[in-house]
């Protein structure tokens, strides 16, 4: 019974290896796993047949140990597949502040099929969420002509995504480095945004103080020369950023008002000045919690999110792209081995 099962599994492994070689080439990452598995299955089938014919000559601990190892390997593999498939069904909220896009292989003449699937997903997402910043993460491998981030940016620009929506992270060469470097880039971008908002707030405060001083002078009936000087100062400061912060009606009244006229004429300006719009509070709260997502192939999403959480992200939201249906089994098996490696190395 076990001999036949091992024999069938060995044949299927070799057949699938042949499909991989024909479909994507012998250089496919970890393609060697399938002939190795096939050979192991044939050895197990042969060993099981030998044991059934020579039970008395084989110590019992040998088949028990082999069976235990096989069962353990199958259980671990099934658990890993549950985790991988569970990661595929995670969903992101309607709005993300940043979306980290993980790179993958770039060839001399084109991007890989896996990377193209990710970028096509990015294009659809960016068109629906134009306010989300795209963090394109991926450095340059030894056999890659350019950085993965640059190749992704070129593809997205060609397909209509604005360069202003993209941030390039070009130093990483692994998923671990993807997440570490992307977080550093987001933190740096956030600090720049915070400084910019603080500068805007400072200018608004100065404008408000000048406006209040101007209004007080109108209310107290200061001399015409002082009022004219206060008006010019407020107008010049109000136009620091190009657009006047006061209401258009107030601007018209400032221009047309005769400051040498009666007090009633001067005071008619006050209601319009007091209606100056305030900047929304949300724009001046740069430390609000960020909504950050990570986009990668569906089979890779679980590991990417766990590594990200391990290296500083409080919470990540997953956005998955599809995978090649022919290579999907191979990719899931390869990902299982990668999860074990990262777990043992403390990356998860």
mmCIF file of C-alpha atoms in Angstrom:
data_model
loop_
_atom_site.group_PDB
_atom_site.id
_atom_site.type_symbol
_atom_site.label_atom_id
_atom_site.label_comp_id
_atom_site.label_asym_id
_atom_site.label_seq_id
_atom_site.Cartn_x
_atom_site.Cartn_y
_atom_site.Cartn_z
ATOM 1 C CA UNK A 1 0.000 0.000 0.000
ATOM 2 C CA UNK A 2 2.635 2.554 1.031
ATOM 3 C CA UNK A 3 4.954 1.384 -1.705
ATOM 4 C CA UNK A 4 2.344 2.193 -4.357
ATOM 5 C CA UNK A 5 1.569 5.591 -2.790
ATOM 6 C CA UNK A 6 5.229 6.549 -2.652
ATOM 7 C CA UNK A 7 5.723 5.353 -6.211
ATOM 8 C CA UNK A 8 2.818 7.439 -7.531
ATOM 9 C CA UNK A 9 4.019 10.521 -5.627
ATOM 10 C CA UNK A 10 7.506 10.034 -7.054
ATOM 11 C CA UNK A 11 6.192 9.851 -10.607
ATOM 12 C CA UNK A 12 4.022 12.937 -10.124
ATOM 13 C CA UNK A 13 6.994 14.858 -8.736
ATOM 14 C CA UNK A 14 9.124 14.067 -11.777
ATOM 15 C CA UNK A 15 6.273 14.921 -14.160
ATOM 16 C CA UNK A 16 5.698 18.257 -12.441
ATOM 17 C CA UNK A 17 9.428 18.976 -12.609
ATOM 18 C CA UNK A 18 9.254 18.420 -16.356
ATOM 19 C CA UNK A 19 6.327 20.831 -16.620
ATOM 20 C CA UNK A 20 8.239 23.485 -14.672
ATOM 21 C CA UNK A 21 11.315 23.130 -16.887
ATOM 22 C CA UNK A 22 9.278 23.389 -20.086
ATOM 23 C CA UNK A 23 7.094 26.231 -18.804
ATOM 24 C CA UNK A 24 9.595 28.505 -17.056
ATOM 25 C CA UNK A 25 13.036 26.993 -17.550
ATOM 26 C CA UNK A 26 15.520 24.918 -15.603
ATOM 27 C CA UNK A 27 16.725 28.057 -13.778
ATOM 28 C CA UNK A 28 13.396 28.368 -11.928
ATOM 29 C CA UNK A 29 14.130 28.924 -8.255
ATOM 30 C CA UNK A 30 14.189 25.667 -6.265
ATOM 31 C CA UNK A 31 13.077 23.572 -9.240
ATOM 32 C CA UNK A 32 15.506 20.918 -7.966
ATOM 33 C CA UNK A 33 13.084 20.187 -5.117
ATOM 34 C CA UNK A 34 10.807 18.083 -7.324
ATOM 35 C CA UNK A 35 13.360 15.590 -8.695
ATOM 36 C CA UNK A 36 14.794 15.329 -5.171
ATOM 37 C CA UNK A 37 11.322 14.559 -3.825
ATOM 38 C CA UNK A 38 10.763 12.038 -6.611
ATOM 39 C CA UNK A 39 13.989 10.202 -5.816
ATOM 40 C CA UNK A 40 13.156 10.194 -2.093
ATOM 41 C CA UNK A 41 9.708 8.753 -2.809
ATOM 42 C CA UNK A 42 11.179 5.968 -4.951
ATOM 43 C CA UNK A 43 13.644 5.126 -2.176
ATOM 44 C CA UNK A 44 10.837 5.029 0.382
ATOM 45 C CA UNK A 45 8.753 2.833 -1.902
ATOM 46 C CA UNK A 46 11.682 0.470 -2.361
ATOM 47 C CA UNK A 47 12.408 0.448 1.367
ATOM 48 C CA UNK A 48 8.783 -0.280 2.251
ATOM 49 C CA UNK A 49 8.699 -3.217 -0.190
ATOM 50 C CA UNK A 50 11.958 -4.570 1.209
ATOM 51 C CA UNK A 51 10.647 -4.301 4.790
ATOM 52 C CA UNK A 52 7.511 -6.286 4.001
ATOM 53 C CA UNK A 53 9.601 -9.107 2.575
ATOM 54 C CA UNK A 54 12.286 -9.060 5.283
ATOM 55 C CA UNK A 55 10.519 -8.048 8.481
ATOM 56 C CA UNK A 56 12.665 -10.234 10.721
ATOM 57 C CA UNK A 57 15.904 -8.814 9.341
ATOM 58 C CA UNK A 58 15.005 -5.136 9.827
ATOM 59 C CA UNK A 59 14.998 -3.674 13.368
ATOM 60 C CA UNK A 60 11.608 -2.224 14.253
ATOM 61 C CA UNK A 61 13.001 1.194 15.177
ATOM 62 C CA UNK A 62 14.017 1.872 11.570
ATOM 63 C CA UNK A 63 10.526 1.757 9.978
ATOM 64 C CA UNK A 64 9.032 3.466 13.047
ATOM 65 C CA UNK A 65 11.538 6.326 12.812
ATOM 66 C CA UNK A 66 11.019 6.738 9.073
ATOM 67 C CA UNK A 67 7.236 6.710 9.449
ATOM 68 C CA UNK A 68 7.426 9.269 12.264
ATOM 69 C CA UNK A 69 9.576 11.584 10.152
ATOM 70 C CA UNK A 70 7.239 11.282 7.176
ATOM 71 C CA UNK A 71 4.117 11.957 9.241
ATOM 72 C CA UNK A 72 5.788 14.920 10.966
ATOM 73 C CA UNK A 73 6.828 16.400 7.623
ATOM 74 C CA UNK A 74 3.297 16.036 6.233
ATOM 75 C CA UNK A 75 1.723 17.638 9.321
ATOM 76 C CA UNK A 76 4.155 20.594 9.240
ATOM 77 C CA UNK A 77 3.550 21.045 5.518
ATOM 78 C CA UNK A 78 -0.235 21.078 6.008
ATOM 79 C CA UNK A 79 0.016 23.612 8.847
ATOM 80 C CA UNK A 80 2.166 25.868 6.693
ATOM 81 C CA UNK A 81 -0.305 25.640 3.843
ATOM 82 C CA UNK A 82 -3.128 26.645 6.170
ATOM 83 C CA UNK A 83 -1.110 29.723 7.197
ATOM 84 C CA UNK A 84 -0.280 30.587 3.581
ATOM 85 C CA UNK A 85 -3.854 30.251 2.371
ATOM 86 C CA UNK A 86 -5.125 32.110 5.433
ATOM 87 C CA UNK A 87 -2.876 35.045 4.512
ATOM 88 C CA UNK A 88 -4.385 35.161 1.040
ATOM 89 C CA UNK A 89 -7.856 36.086 2.277
ATOM 90 C CA UNK A 90 -6.843 39.102 4.359
ATOM 91 C CA UNK A 91 -8.453 42.348 3.254
ATOM 92 C CA UNK A 92 -7.349 45.978 3.458
ATOM 93 C CA UNK A 93 -9.499 48.938 4.578
ATOM 94 C CA UNK A 94 -10.975 51.371 2.078
ATOM 95 C CA UNK A 95 -8.112 53.827 2.572
ATOM 96 C CA UNK A 96 -4.394 53.259 3.095
ATOM 97 C CA UNK A 97 -1.865 56.015 3.712
ATOM 98 C CA UNK A 98 0.950 53.909 2.264
ATOM 99 C CA UNK A 99 1.026 50.711 0.245
ATOM 100 C CA UNK A 100 4.340 48.832 0.189
ATOM 101 C CA UNK A 101 4.809 46.984 -3.094
ATOM 102 C CA UNK A 102 7.364 44.178 -2.867
ATOM 103 C CA UNK A 103 9.560 43.628 -5.878
ATOM 104 C CA UNK A 104 10.704 40.411 -7.456
ATOM 105 C CA UNK A 105 12.846 39.231 -10.346
ATOM 106 C CA UNK A 106 13.706 41.704 -13.130
ATOM 107 C CA UNK A 107 15.129 40.237 -16.329
ATOM 108 C CA UNK A 108 17.361 41.911 -18.889
ATOM 109 C CA UNK A 109 14.558 42.414 -21.369
ATOM 110 C CA UNK A 110 11.414 42.490 -19.234
ATOM 111 C CA UNK A 111 9.897 42.123 -15.786
ATOM 112 C CA UNK A 112 8.902 38.670 -14.566
ATOM 113 C CA UNK A 113 5.361 37.363 -14.808
ATOM 114 C CA UNK A 114 5.029 37.439 -11.019
ATOM 115 C CA UNK A 115 6.079 41.084 -10.816
ATOM 116 C CA UNK A 116 3.754 42.041 -13.671
ATOM 117 C CA UNK A 117 0.806 40.516 -11.804
ATOM 118 C CA UNK A 118 1.685 42.546 -8.734
ATOM 119 C CA UNK A 119 2.013 45.781 -10.695
ATOM 120 C CA UNK A 120 -1.255 45.257 -12.546
ATOM 121 C CA UNK A 121 -2.890 44.930 -9.128
ATOM 122 C CA UNK A 122 -1.124 48.125 -8.018
ATOM 123 C CA UNK A 123 -2.455 50.012 -11.041
ATOM 124 C CA UNK A 124 -6.044 49.034 -10.256
ATOM 125 C CA UNK A 125 -5.584 49.938 -6.599
ATOM 126 C CA UNK A 126 -3.893 53.283 -7.332
ATOM 127 C CA UNK A 127 -6.638 54.324 -9.748
ATOM 128 C CA UNK A 128 -9.228 53.679 -7.039
ATOM 129 C CA UNK A 129 -7.120 55.273 -4.262
ATOM 130 C CA UNK A 130 -5.139 58.183 -5.756
ATOM 131 C CA UNK A 131 -4.249 59.548 -2.304
ATOM 132 C CA UNK A 132 -2.361 56.404 -1.262
ATOM 133 C CA UNK A 133 1.422 56.664 -1.510
ATOM 134 C CA UNK A 134 3.045 53.672 -3.226
ATOM 135 C CA UNK A 135 6.323 52.508 -1.681
ATOM 136 C CA UNK A 136 8.088 50.500 -4.388
ATOM 137 C CA UNK A 137 10.561 48.270 -2.592
ATOM 138 C CA UNK A 138 13.359 46.307 -4.223
ATOM 139 C CA UNK A 139 17.075 46.667 -4.842
ATOM 140 C CA UNK A 140 19.272 45.289 -7.605
ATOM 141 C CA UNK A 141 20.370 41.668 -7.608
ATOM 142 C CA UNK A 142 23.605 40.475 -9.163
ATOM 143 C CA UNK A 143 21.817 39.262 -12.287
ATOM 144 C CA UNK A 144 19.372 42.184 -12.584
ATOM 145 C CA UNK A 145 19.986 45.124 -14.968
ATOM 146 C CA UNK A 146 18.313 47.742 -12.738
ATOM 147 C CA UNK A 147 16.778 47.951 -9.298
ATOM 148 C CA UNK A 148 13.385 46.327 -8.924
ATOM 149 C CA UNK A 149 11.978 49.592 -7.574
ATOM 150 C CA UNK A 150 13.090 51.495 -10.692
ATOM 151 C CA UNK A 151 11.639 48.831 -13.008
ATOM 152 C CA UNK A 152 8.338 48.963 -11.121
ATOM 153 C CA UNK A 153 8.251 52.763 -11.285
ATOM 154 C CA UNK A 154 8.840 52.732 -15.045
ATOM 155 C CA UNK A 155 6.044 50.207 -15.579
ATOM 156 C CA UNK A 156 3.627 52.212 -13.428
ATOM 157 C CA UNK A 157 4.513 55.515 -15.096
ATOM 158 C CA UNK A 158 3.992 53.935 -18.494
ATOM 159 C CA UNK A 159 0.530 52.861 -17.360
ATOM 160 C CA UNK A 160 -0.506 56.284 -16.129
ATOM 161 C CA UNK A 161 0.431 56.354 -12.431
ATOM 162 C CA UNK A 162 1.743 59.775 -11.388
ATOM 163 C CA UNK A 163 5.381 59.861 -10.230
ATOM 164 C CA UNK A 164 4.282 61.991 -7.257
ATOM 165 C CA UNK A 165 2.340 59.010 -5.928
ATOM 166 C CA UNK A 166 5.444 56.793 -5.806
ATOM 167 C CA UNK A 167 8.329 56.467 -3.340
ATOM 168 C CA UNK A 168 11.300 54.299 -4.358
ATOM 169 C CA UNK A 169 13.197 52.087 -1.910
ATOM 170 C CA UNK A 170 16.221 50.717 -3.804
ATOM 171 C CA UNK A 171 18.432 49.063 -1.160
ATOM 172 C CA UNK A 172 16.664 45.846 -0.141
ATOM 173 C CA UNK A 173 17.485 42.382 -1.458
ATOM 174 C CA UNK A 174 15.179 40.199 0.677
ATOM 175 C CA UNK A 175 11.727 40.320 2.228
ATOM 176 C CA UNK A 176 13.264 41.199 5.583
ATOM 177 C CA UNK A 177 15.168 44.123 4.055
ATOM 178 C CA UNK A 178 12.069 45.123 2.064
ATOM 179 C CA UNK A 179 10.143 45.713 5.254
ATOM 180 C CA UNK A 180 12.977 47.309 7.255
ATOM 181 C CA UNK A 181 13.965 49.737 4.484
ATOM 182 C CA UNK A 182 10.347 50.541 3.593
ATOM 183 C CA UNK A 183 9.592 51.433 7.196
ATOM 184 C CA UNK A 184 12.639 53.708 7.325
ATOM 185 C CA UNK A 185 11.513 55.404 4.105
ATOM 186 C CA UNK A 186 7.965 55.901 5.397
ATOM 187 C CA UNK A 187 9.259 57.299 8.704
ATOM 188 C CA UNK A 188 11.523 59.736 6.859
ATOM 189 C CA UNK A 189 8.686 60.796 4.568
ATOM 190 C CA UNK A 190 6.438 61.250 7.584
ATOM 191 C CA UNK A 191 8.973 63.477 9.329
ATOM 192 C CA UNK A 192 9.234 65.669 6.224
ATOM 193 C CA UNK A 193 5.456 65.900 6.040
ATOM 194 C CA UNK A 194 5.295 66.773 9.732
ATOM 195 C CA UNK A 195 7.852 69.565 9.292
ATOM 196 C CA UNK A 196 5.923 70.905 6.302
ATOM 197 C CA UNK A 197 2.631 70.927 8.208
ATOM 198 C CA UNK A 198 4.267 72.603 11.194
ATOM 199 C CA UNK A 199 5.610 75.318 8.901
ATOM 200 C CA UNK A 200 2.137 75.818 7.431
ATOM 201 C CA UNK A 201 0.665 76.001 10.916
ATOM 202 C CA UNK A 202 3.269 78.545 11.966
ATOM 203 C CA UNK A 203 2.445 80.746 8.981
ATOM 204 C CA UNK A 204 -1.260 80.448 9.724
ATOM 205 C CA UNK A 205 -0.673 81.514 13.316
ATOM 206 C CA UNK A 206 1.305 84.554 12.196
ATOM 207 C CA UNK A 207 -1.426 85.486 9.717
ATOM 208 C CA UNK A 208 -4.066 85.097 12.398
ATOM 209 C CA UNK A 209 -2.163 87.320 14.807
ATOM 210 C CA UNK A 210 -1.744 90.007 12.148
ATOM 211 C CA UNK A 211 -5.412 89.768 11.269
ATOM 212 C CA UNK A 212 -6.488 90.100 14.906
ATOM 213 C CA UNK A 213 -4.195 93.100 15.346
ATOM 214 C CA UNK A 214 -5.655 94.684 12.218
ATOM 215 C CA UNK A 215 -9.217 94.099 13.428
ATOM 216 C CA UNK A 216 -8.456 95.562 16.858
ATOM 217 C CA UNK A 217 -7.090 98.693 15.251
ATOM 218 C CA UNK A 218 -10.262 99.053 13.221
ATOM 219 C CA UNK A 219 -12.383 98.552 16.329
ATOM 220 C CA UNK A 220 -10.440 101.086 18.431
ATOM 221 C CA UNK A 221 -10.472 103.730 15.686
ATOM 222 C CA UNK A 222 -6.739 104.080 15.167
ATOM 223 C CA UNK A 223 -5.422 106.866 12.948
ATOM 224 C CA UNK A 224 -5.843 106.510 9.205
ATOM 225 C CA UNK A 225 -2.108 106.181 8.643
ATOM 226 C CA UNK A 226 -1.763 103.388 11.200
ATOM 227 C CA UNK A 227 -4.762 101.552 9.803
ATOM 228 C CA UNK A 228 -3.407 101.776 6.283
ATOM 229 C CA UNK A 229 -0.052 100.385 7.471
ATOM 230 C CA UNK A 230 -1.755 97.580 9.387
ATOM 231 C CA UNK A 231 -3.823 96.733 6.318
ATOM 232 C CA UNK A 232 -0.768 96.558 4.066
ATOM 233 C CA UNK A 233 1.102 94.405 6.596
ATOM 234 C CA UNK A 234 -1.799 91.961 6.948
ATOM 235 C CA UNK A 235 -2.296 91.749 3.183
ATOM 236 C CA UNK A 236 1.394 91.159 2.516
ATOM 237 C CA UNK A 237 1.603 88.428 5.161
ATOM 238 C CA UNK A 238 -1.657 86.889 4.055
ATOM 239 C CA UNK A 239 -0.227 86.343 0.591
ATOM 240 C CA UNK A 240 2.886 84.517 1.794
ATOM 241 C CA UNK A 241 1.781 81.239 0.153
ATOM 242 C CA UNK A 242 0.404 82.776 -3.027
ATOM 243 C CA UNK A 243 -3.355 82.458 -2.335
ATOM 244 C CA UNK A 244 -4.902 84.915 0.118
ATOM 245 C CA UNK A 245 -6.176 83.103 3.254
ATOM 246 C CA UNK A 246 -9.075 85.527 3.703
ATOM 247 C CA UNK A 247 -12.480 85.366 2.159
ATOM 248 C CA UNK A 248 -12.924 86.900 -1.312
ATOM 249 C CA UNK A 249 -15.644 89.182 0.008
ATOM 250 C CA UNK A 250 -13.282 90.536 2.640
ATOM 251 C CA UNK A 251 -10.669 91.185 -0.041
ATOM 252 C CA UNK A 252 -13.176 93.200 -2.094
ATOM 253 C CA UNK A 253 -14.146 95.188 0.961
ATOM 254 C CA UNK A 254 -10.508 95.910 1.900
ATOM 255 C CA UNK A 255 -9.837 97.264 -1.571
ATOM 256 C CA UNK A 256 -12.958 99.400 -1.853
ATOM 257 C CA UNK A 257 -13.233 100.664 1.724
ATOM 258 C CA UNK A 258 -12.465 104.340 2.224
ATOM 259 C CA UNK A 259 -10.630 104.495 5.532
ATOM 260 C CA UNK A 260 -11.222 108.223 5.724
ATOM 261 C CA UNK A 261 -14.984 107.688 5.847
ATOM 262 C CA UNK A 262 -17.242 107.336 8.876
ATOM 263 C CA UNK A 263 -16.831 104.659 11.534
ATOM 264 C CA UNK A 264 -19.830 102.702 10.214
ATOM 265 C CA UNK A 265 -18.080 102.243 6.883
ATOM 266 C CA UNK A 266 -14.894 101.057 8.585
ATOM 267 C CA UNK A 267 -16.730 98.645 10.846
ATOM 268 C CA UNK A 268 -18.590 97.075 7.937
ATOM 269 C CA UNK A 269 -15.332 95.267 7.165
ATOM 270 C CA UNK A 270 -15.206 93.451 10.504
ATOM 271 C CA UNK A 271 -17.808 90.671 9.910
ATOM 272 C CA UNK A 272 -16.106 89.576 6.687
ATOM 273 C CA UNK A 273 -12.683 89.487 8.367
ATOM 274 C CA UNK A 274 -13.992 87.435 11.266
ATOM 275 C CA UNK A 275 -15.321 84.830 8.824
ATOM 276 C CA UNK A 276 -11.801 83.877 7.727
ATOM 277 C CA UNK A 277 -11.847 80.041 7.279
ATOM 278 C CA UNK A 278 -9.683 77.949 9.578
ATOM 279 C CA UNK A 279 -7.463 75.130 8.357
ATOM 280 C CA UNK A 280 -9.053 71.735 9.101
ATOM 281 C CA UNK A 281 -7.593 70.205 12.242
ATOM 282 C CA UNK A 282 -6.966 66.865 10.487
ATOM 283 C CA UNK A 283 -4.354 68.500 8.232
ATOM 284 C CA UNK A 284 -2.351 69.579 11.253
ATOM 285 C CA UNK A 285 -2.239 66.238 13.065
ATOM 286 C CA UNK A 286 0.713 64.475 11.404
ATOM 287 C CA UNK A 287 1.047 61.932 14.224
ATOM 288 C CA UNK A 288 -2.289 60.240 13.600
ATOM 289 C CA UNK A 289 -2.027 56.430 13.250
ATOM 290 C CA UNK A 290 -1.078 55.395 9.757
ATOM 291 C CA UNK A 291 -2.894 52.802 7.695
ATOM 292 C CA UNK A 292 -0.142 50.850 5.930
ATOM 293 C CA UNK A 293 -0.605 47.904 3.591
ATOM 294 C CA UNK A 294 1.721 45.517 1.806
ATOM 295 C CA UNK A 295 1.063 44.210 -1.689
ATOM 296 C CA UNK A 296 2.671 41.024 -2.919
ATOM 297 C CA UNK A 297 1.785 37.685 -4.484
ATOM 298 C CA UNK A 298 -0.960 35.811 -2.636
ATOM 299 C CA UNK A 299 1.277 32.921 -1.546
ATOM 300 C CA UNK A 300 3.848 35.389 -0.152
ATOM 301 C CA UNK A 301 1.509 37.640 1.806
ATOM 302 C CA UNK A 302 1.538 35.766 5.134
ATOM 303 C CA UNK A 303 5.332 35.770 5.437
ATOM 304 C CA UNK A 304 5.695 39.388 4.301
ATOM 305 C CA UNK A 305 3.200 40.622 6.897
ATOM 306 C CA UNK A 306 4.734 38.598 9.716
ATOM 307 C CA UNK A 307 8.219 39.868 8.898
ATOM 308 C CA UNK A 308 6.872 43.428 8.743
ATOM 309 C CA UNK A 309 5.251 43.088 12.153
ATOM 310 C CA UNK A 310 8.487 41.642 13.509
ATOM 311 C CA UNK A 311 10.484 44.644 12.325
ATOM 312 C CA UNK A 312 8.475 47.600 13.547
ATOM 313 C CA UNK A 313 5.080 47.847 11.868
ATOM 314 C CA UNK A 314 2.330 47.904 14.477
ATOM 315 C CA UNK A 315 -0.186 46.543 12.017
ATOM 316 C CA UNK A 316 -0.132 45.771 8.326
ATOM 317 C CA UNK A 317 -2.996 45.232 5.913
ATOM 318 C CA UNK A 318 -2.585 42.727 3.110
ATOM 319 C CA UNK A 319 -3.321 43.271 -0.571
ATOM 320 C CA UNK A 320 -2.632 40.195 -2.679
ATOM 321 C CA UNK A 321 -2.083 39.699 -6.377
ATOM 322 C CA UNK A 322 -2.722 36.485 -8.258
ATOM 323 C CA UNK A 323 -0.064 33.873 -8.976
ATOM 324 C CA UNK A 324 0.822 31.815 -12.015
ATOM 325 C CA UNK A 325 -1.618 28.859 -11.986
ATOM 326 C CA UNK A 326 0.947 26.457 -13.485
ATOM 327 C CA UNK A 327 3.592 27.272 -10.873
ATOM 328 C CA UNK A 328 1.198 27.780 -7.957
ATOM 329 C CA UNK A 329 1.933 24.422 -6.277
ATOM 330 C CA UNK A 330 5.665 24.964 -6.661
ATOM 331 C CA UNK A 331 5.400 28.494 -5.258
ATOM 332 C CA UNK A 332 3.440 27.320 -2.202
ATOM 333 C CA UNK A 333 5.973 24.561 -1.496
ATOM 334 C CA UNK A 334 8.867 26.959 -1.921
ATOM 335 C CA UNK A 335 7.146 29.467 0.365
ATOM 336 C CA UNK A 336 6.739 26.782 3.038
ATOM 337 C CA UNK A 337 10.493 26.262 3.086
ATOM 338 C CA UNK A 338 11.059 30.041 3.208
ATOM 339 C CA UNK A 339 8.700 30.377 6.190
ATOM 340 C CA UNK A 340 10.617 27.697 8.087
ATOM 341 C CA UNK A 341 13.929 29.382 7.270
ATOM 342 C CA UNK A 342 12.754 32.818 8.423
ATOM 343 C CA UNK A 343 11.207 31.344 11.546
ATOM 344 C CA UNK A 344 14.449 29.618 12.543
ATOM 345 C CA UNK A 345 16.450 32.794 11.771
ATOM 346 C CA UNK A 346 14.182 34.900 13.993
ATOM 347 C CA UNK A 347 12.720 37.006 11.183
ATOM 348 C CA UNK A 348 9.141 36.134 12.086
#
